[in-house]
XYZ file of C-alpha atoms in Angstrom:
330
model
C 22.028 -6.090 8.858
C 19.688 -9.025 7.967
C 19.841 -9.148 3.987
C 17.124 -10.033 2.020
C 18.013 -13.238 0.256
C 18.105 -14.781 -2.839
C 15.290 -17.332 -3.277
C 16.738 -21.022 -3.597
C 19.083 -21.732 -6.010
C 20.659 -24.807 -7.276
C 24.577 -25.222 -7.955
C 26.325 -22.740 -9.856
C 28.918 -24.354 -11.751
C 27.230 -27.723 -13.145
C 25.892 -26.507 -16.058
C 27.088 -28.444 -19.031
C 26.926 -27.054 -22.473
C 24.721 -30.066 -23.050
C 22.792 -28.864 -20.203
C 22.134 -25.374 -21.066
C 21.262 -27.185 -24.968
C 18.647 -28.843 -23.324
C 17.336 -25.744 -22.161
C 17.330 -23.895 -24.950
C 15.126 -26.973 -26.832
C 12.753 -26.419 -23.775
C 12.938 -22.722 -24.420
C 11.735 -23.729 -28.292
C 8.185 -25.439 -26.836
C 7.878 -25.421 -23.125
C 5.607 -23.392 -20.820
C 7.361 -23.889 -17.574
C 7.682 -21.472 -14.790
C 11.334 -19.935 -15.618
C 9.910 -18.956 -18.919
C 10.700 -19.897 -22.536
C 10.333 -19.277 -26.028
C 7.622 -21.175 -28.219
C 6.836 -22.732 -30.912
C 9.591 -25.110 -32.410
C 8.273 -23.762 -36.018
C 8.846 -20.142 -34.833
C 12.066 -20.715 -33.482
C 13.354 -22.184 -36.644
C 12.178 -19.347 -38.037
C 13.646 -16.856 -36.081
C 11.143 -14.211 -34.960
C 9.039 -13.364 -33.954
C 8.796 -15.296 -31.252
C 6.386 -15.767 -28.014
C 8.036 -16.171 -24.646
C 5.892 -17.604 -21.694
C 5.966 -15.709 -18.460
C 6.249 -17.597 -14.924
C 2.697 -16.744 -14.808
C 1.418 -18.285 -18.355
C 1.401 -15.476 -19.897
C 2.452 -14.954 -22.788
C 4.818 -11.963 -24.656
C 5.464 -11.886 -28.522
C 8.847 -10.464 -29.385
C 8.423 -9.196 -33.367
C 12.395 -9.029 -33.799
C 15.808 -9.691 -32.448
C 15.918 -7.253 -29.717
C 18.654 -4.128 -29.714
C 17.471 -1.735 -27.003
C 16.662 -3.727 -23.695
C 15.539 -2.103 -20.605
C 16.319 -4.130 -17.541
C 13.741 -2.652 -14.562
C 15.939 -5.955 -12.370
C 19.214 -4.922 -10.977
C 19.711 -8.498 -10.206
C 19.011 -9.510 -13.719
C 21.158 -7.060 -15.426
C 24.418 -9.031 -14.379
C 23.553 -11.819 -16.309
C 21.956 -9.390 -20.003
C 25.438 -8.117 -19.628
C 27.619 -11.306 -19.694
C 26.701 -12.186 -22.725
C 26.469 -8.923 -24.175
C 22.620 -8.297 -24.294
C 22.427 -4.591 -26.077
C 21.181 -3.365 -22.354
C 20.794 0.570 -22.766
C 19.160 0.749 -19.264
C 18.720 -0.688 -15.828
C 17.199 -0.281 -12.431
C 20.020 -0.017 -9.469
C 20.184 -0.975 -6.064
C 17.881 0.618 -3.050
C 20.972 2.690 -2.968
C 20.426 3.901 -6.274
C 23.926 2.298 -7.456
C 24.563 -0.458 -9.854
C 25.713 -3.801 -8.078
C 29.532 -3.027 -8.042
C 30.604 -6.401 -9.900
C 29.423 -5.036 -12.904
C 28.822 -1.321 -12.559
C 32.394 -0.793 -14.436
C 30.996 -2.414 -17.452
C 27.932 -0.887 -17.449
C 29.726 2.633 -17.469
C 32.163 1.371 -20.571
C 28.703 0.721 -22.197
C 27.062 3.885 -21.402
C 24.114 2.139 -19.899
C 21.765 4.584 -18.265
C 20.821 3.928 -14.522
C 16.741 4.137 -14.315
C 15.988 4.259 -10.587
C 16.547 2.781 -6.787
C 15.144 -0.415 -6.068
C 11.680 0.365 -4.848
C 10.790 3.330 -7.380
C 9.867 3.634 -10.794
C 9.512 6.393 -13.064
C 7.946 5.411 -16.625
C 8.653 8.591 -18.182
C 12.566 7.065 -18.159
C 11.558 3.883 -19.496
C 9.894 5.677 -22.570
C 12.872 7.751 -22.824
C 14.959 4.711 -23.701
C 12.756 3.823 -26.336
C 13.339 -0.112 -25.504
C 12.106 -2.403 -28.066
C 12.248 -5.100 -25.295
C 11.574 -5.016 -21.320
C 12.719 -7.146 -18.768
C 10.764 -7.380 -15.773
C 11.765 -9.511 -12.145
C 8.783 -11.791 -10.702
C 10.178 -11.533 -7.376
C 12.153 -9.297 -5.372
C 12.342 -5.408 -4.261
C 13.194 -4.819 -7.536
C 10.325 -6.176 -9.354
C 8.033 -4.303 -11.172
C 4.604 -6.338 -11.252
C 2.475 -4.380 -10.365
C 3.664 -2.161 -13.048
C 3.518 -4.789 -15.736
C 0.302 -3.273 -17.880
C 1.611 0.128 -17.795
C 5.732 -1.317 -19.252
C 3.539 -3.640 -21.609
C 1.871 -0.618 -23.026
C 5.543 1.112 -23.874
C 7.027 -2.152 -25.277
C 7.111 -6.060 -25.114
C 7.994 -7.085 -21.863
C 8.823 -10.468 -20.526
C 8.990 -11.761 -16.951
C 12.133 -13.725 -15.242
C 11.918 -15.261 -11.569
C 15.965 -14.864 -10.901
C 15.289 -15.909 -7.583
C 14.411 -19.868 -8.711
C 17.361 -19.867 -11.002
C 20.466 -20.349 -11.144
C 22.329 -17.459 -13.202
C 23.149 -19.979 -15.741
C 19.695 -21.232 -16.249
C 18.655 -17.212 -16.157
C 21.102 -16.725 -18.937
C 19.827 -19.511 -21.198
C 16.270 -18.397 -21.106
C 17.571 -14.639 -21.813
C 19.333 -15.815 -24.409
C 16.174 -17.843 -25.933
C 14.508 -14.457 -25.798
C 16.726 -11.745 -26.955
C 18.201 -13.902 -29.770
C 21.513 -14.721 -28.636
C 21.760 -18.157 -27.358
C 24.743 -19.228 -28.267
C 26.204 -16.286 -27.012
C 25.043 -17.337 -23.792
C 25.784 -20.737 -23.772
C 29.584 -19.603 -24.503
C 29.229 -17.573 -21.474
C 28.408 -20.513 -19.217
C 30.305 -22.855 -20.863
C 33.733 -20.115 -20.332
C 32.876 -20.024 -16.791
C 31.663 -23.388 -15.424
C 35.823 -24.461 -17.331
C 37.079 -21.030 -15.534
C 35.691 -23.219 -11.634
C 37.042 -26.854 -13.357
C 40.574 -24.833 -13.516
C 40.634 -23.287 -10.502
C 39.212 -26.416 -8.339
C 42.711 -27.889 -10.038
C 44.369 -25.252 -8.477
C 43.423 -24.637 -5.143
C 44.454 -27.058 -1.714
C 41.386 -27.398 0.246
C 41.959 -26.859 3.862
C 40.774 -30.990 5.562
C 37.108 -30.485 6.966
C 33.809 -29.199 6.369
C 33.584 -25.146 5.284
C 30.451 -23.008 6.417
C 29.084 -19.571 5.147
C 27.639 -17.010 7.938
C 26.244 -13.806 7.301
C 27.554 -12.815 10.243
C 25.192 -9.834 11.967
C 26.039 -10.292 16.026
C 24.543 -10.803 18.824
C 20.422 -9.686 19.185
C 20.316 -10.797 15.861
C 19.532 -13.403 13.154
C 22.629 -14.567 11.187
C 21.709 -16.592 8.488
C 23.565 -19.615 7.823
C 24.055 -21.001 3.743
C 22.299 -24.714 2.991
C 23.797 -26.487 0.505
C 21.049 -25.467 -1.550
C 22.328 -21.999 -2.004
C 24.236 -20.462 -4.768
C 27.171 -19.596 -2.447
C 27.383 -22.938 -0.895
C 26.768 -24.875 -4.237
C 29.765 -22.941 -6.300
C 32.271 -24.005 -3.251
C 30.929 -27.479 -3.385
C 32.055 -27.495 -6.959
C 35.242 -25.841 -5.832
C 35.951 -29.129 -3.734
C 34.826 -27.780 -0.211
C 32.349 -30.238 1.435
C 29.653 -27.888 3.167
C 28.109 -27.869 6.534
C 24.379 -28.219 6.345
C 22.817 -26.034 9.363
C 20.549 -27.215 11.618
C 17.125 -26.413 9.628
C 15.295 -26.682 13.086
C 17.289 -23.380 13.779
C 15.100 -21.841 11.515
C 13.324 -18.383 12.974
C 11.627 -17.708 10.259
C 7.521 -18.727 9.425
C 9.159 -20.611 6.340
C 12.022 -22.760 5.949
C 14.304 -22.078 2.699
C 16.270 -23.896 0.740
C 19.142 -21.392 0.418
C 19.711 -20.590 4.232
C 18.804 -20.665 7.681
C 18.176 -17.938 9.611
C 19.477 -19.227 12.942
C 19.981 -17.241 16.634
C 23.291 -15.969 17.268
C 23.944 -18.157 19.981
C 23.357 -21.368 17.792
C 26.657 -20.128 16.010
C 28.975 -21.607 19.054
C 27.491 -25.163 17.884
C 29.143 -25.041 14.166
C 31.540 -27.839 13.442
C 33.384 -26.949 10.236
C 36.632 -26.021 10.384
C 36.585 -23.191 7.700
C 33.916 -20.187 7.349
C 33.448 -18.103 4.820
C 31.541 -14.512 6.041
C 28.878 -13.125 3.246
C 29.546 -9.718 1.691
C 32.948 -9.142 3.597
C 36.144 -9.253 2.519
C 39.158 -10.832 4.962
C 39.097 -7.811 7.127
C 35.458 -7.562 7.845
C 35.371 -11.328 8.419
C 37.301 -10.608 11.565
C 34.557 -9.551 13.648
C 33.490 -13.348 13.700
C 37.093 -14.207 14.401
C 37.169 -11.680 17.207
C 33.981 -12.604 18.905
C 35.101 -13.251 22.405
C 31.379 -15.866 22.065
C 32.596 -17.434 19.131
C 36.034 -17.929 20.217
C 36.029 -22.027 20.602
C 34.124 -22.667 16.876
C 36.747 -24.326 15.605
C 36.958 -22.475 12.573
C 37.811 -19.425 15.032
C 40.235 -21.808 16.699
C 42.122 -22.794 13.266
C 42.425 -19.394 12.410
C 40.814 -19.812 9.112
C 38.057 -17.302 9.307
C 37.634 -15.818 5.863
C 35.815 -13.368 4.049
C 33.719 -15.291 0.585
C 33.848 -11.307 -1.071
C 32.330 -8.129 -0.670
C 30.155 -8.768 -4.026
C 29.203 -12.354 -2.805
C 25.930 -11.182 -1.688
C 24.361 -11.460 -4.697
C 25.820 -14.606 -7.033
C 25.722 -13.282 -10.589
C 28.154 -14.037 -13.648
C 30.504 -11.354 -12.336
C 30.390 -12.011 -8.287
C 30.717 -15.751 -9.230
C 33.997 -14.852 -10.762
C 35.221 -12.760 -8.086
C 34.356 -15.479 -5.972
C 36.348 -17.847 -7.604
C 39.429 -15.644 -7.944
C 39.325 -14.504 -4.311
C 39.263 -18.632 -3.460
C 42.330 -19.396 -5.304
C 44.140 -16.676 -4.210
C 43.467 -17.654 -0.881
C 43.945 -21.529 -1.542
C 46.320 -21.929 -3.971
C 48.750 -24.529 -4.427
């Protein structure tokens, strides 16, 4: 299966503290796209406070938030890592949270809302949120809903999909009052990929990620662009950049490149990392009699980059980063 991808994202784990400071001063005055908190004078001041939406829109939030309502399964990830008081979300389109985190969202008793897809405002009142986060982008966004969620409770607007989760956690934090919570949360993990890059042996060569879907059918490829391909980078793998003149679809995108499966027998690297699999279901790549002279297939070094690596969040960063030392270490 062909997933639906993440819009472009920059690299994960290169996100100073300083970095995510400088956001957070944005957050204080700026009306940019990712959306941020404003005035200066109000921010000193606490709350409330107005948050601009990608749009230019704008949201007041009268007081620290304690009951948020996520309607973004892709944004929940990130409310949870630094301990946003989340006490519901939207799920998948298989009506299940993403499983990085679903085990902390049962210890927190956080109710699950809907599939991806549906809605059902009756829940959302039932929560009585006091704020309402709201995707731009994505099957789970709720746009065209936006009046009707506005009407229940303030509710902002995130684009996740032109982030990185560390510049979606500072702006979240900006908004729900807990900056430095999230700053410590990105600061924690961009150390956590410092340590492990000292850790690891990286095999010599270039390393590519497939989502590998067969033959009759596109398999993107990652551009270094991605989130996937930007947290190995930092790891110390040097990526392969695909061909973007492989590209099938009407628009070329800065995260991947949806290529023909027969382009596949032209990769170079000598690693490759399969999206959403583990090292078992990576094998089908290693055992495609098509693909058996890539030289990755040749090395033997055909390996899955996780099951949860679909999505990069706080939590399927992590496992990322675990799974690569215990494959790599010294």
């Amino acid at each position: 299966m062909v997933h639906d991808f993440p819009s472009p994202a920059r690299t994960l784990a290169g996100i100073t503290v300083a970095a995510v400071a400088v956001l957070a001063t944005v957050g204080c005055s700026s009306t940019s796209d990712t959306g941020t908190t404003e005035p200066a004078a109000s921010q000193a001041a606490g709350w409330p406070r107005t948050f601009t939406n990608p749009d230019g829109s704008t949201t007041e939030i009268p007081s620290k938030p304690e009951a948020i309502v996520s309607t973004s399964v892709s944004v929940t990830g990130t409310l949870l890592a630094f301990d946003a008081p989340v006490v519901a979300s939207g799920s998948g389109a298989t009506g299940e949270f993403f499983a990085q985190w679903a085990e902390v969202a049962d210890e927190r008793d956080i109710a699950n809302l809907w599939p991806a897809g549906k809605v059902d405002l009756e829940a959302v009142y039932a929560h009585a949120p006091d704020l309402v986060v709201v995707s731009a982008t994505g099957a789970d966004s709720l746009m065209d809903q936006i009046d009707e969620l506005r009407a229940i409770a303030p509710t902002i607007v995130v684009d996740y999909g032109g982030q990185t989760w560390q510049e979606l956690a500072g702006t979240l934090g900006q908004a729900t009052g807990l900056a430095t919570e999230a700053e410590q949360t990105v600061t924690a993990f961009d150390e956590s990929v410092r340590e492990a890059a000292s850790k690891i042996q990286v095999p010599a060569g270039s390393a590519n990620v497939i989502s590998f879907n067969g033959a009759g059918e596109d398999n993107p490829i990652a551009r270094r662009g991605s989130a996937q391909a930007g947290l190995l980078s930092d790891l110390g793998f040097t990526l392969e950049d695909p061909n973007p003149e492989w590209n099938t679809r009407s628009q070329l995108r800065e995260d991947f490149v949806w290529t023909a499966y027969e382009n596949l027998t032209t990769l170079t690297a000598e690693t490759t990392f399969i999206l959403s699999k583990d090292d078992a279901g990576a094998q089908a790549f290693a055992e495609d009699p098509v693909l058996a002279n890539v030289p990755s297939v040749q090395q033997g070094q055909v390996y899955g980059l996780g099951a949860n690596s679909f999505r990069v969040d706080p939590y399927s960063a992590t496992e990322i980063v675990d799974g690569v030392v215990a494959r790599f270490a010294n």
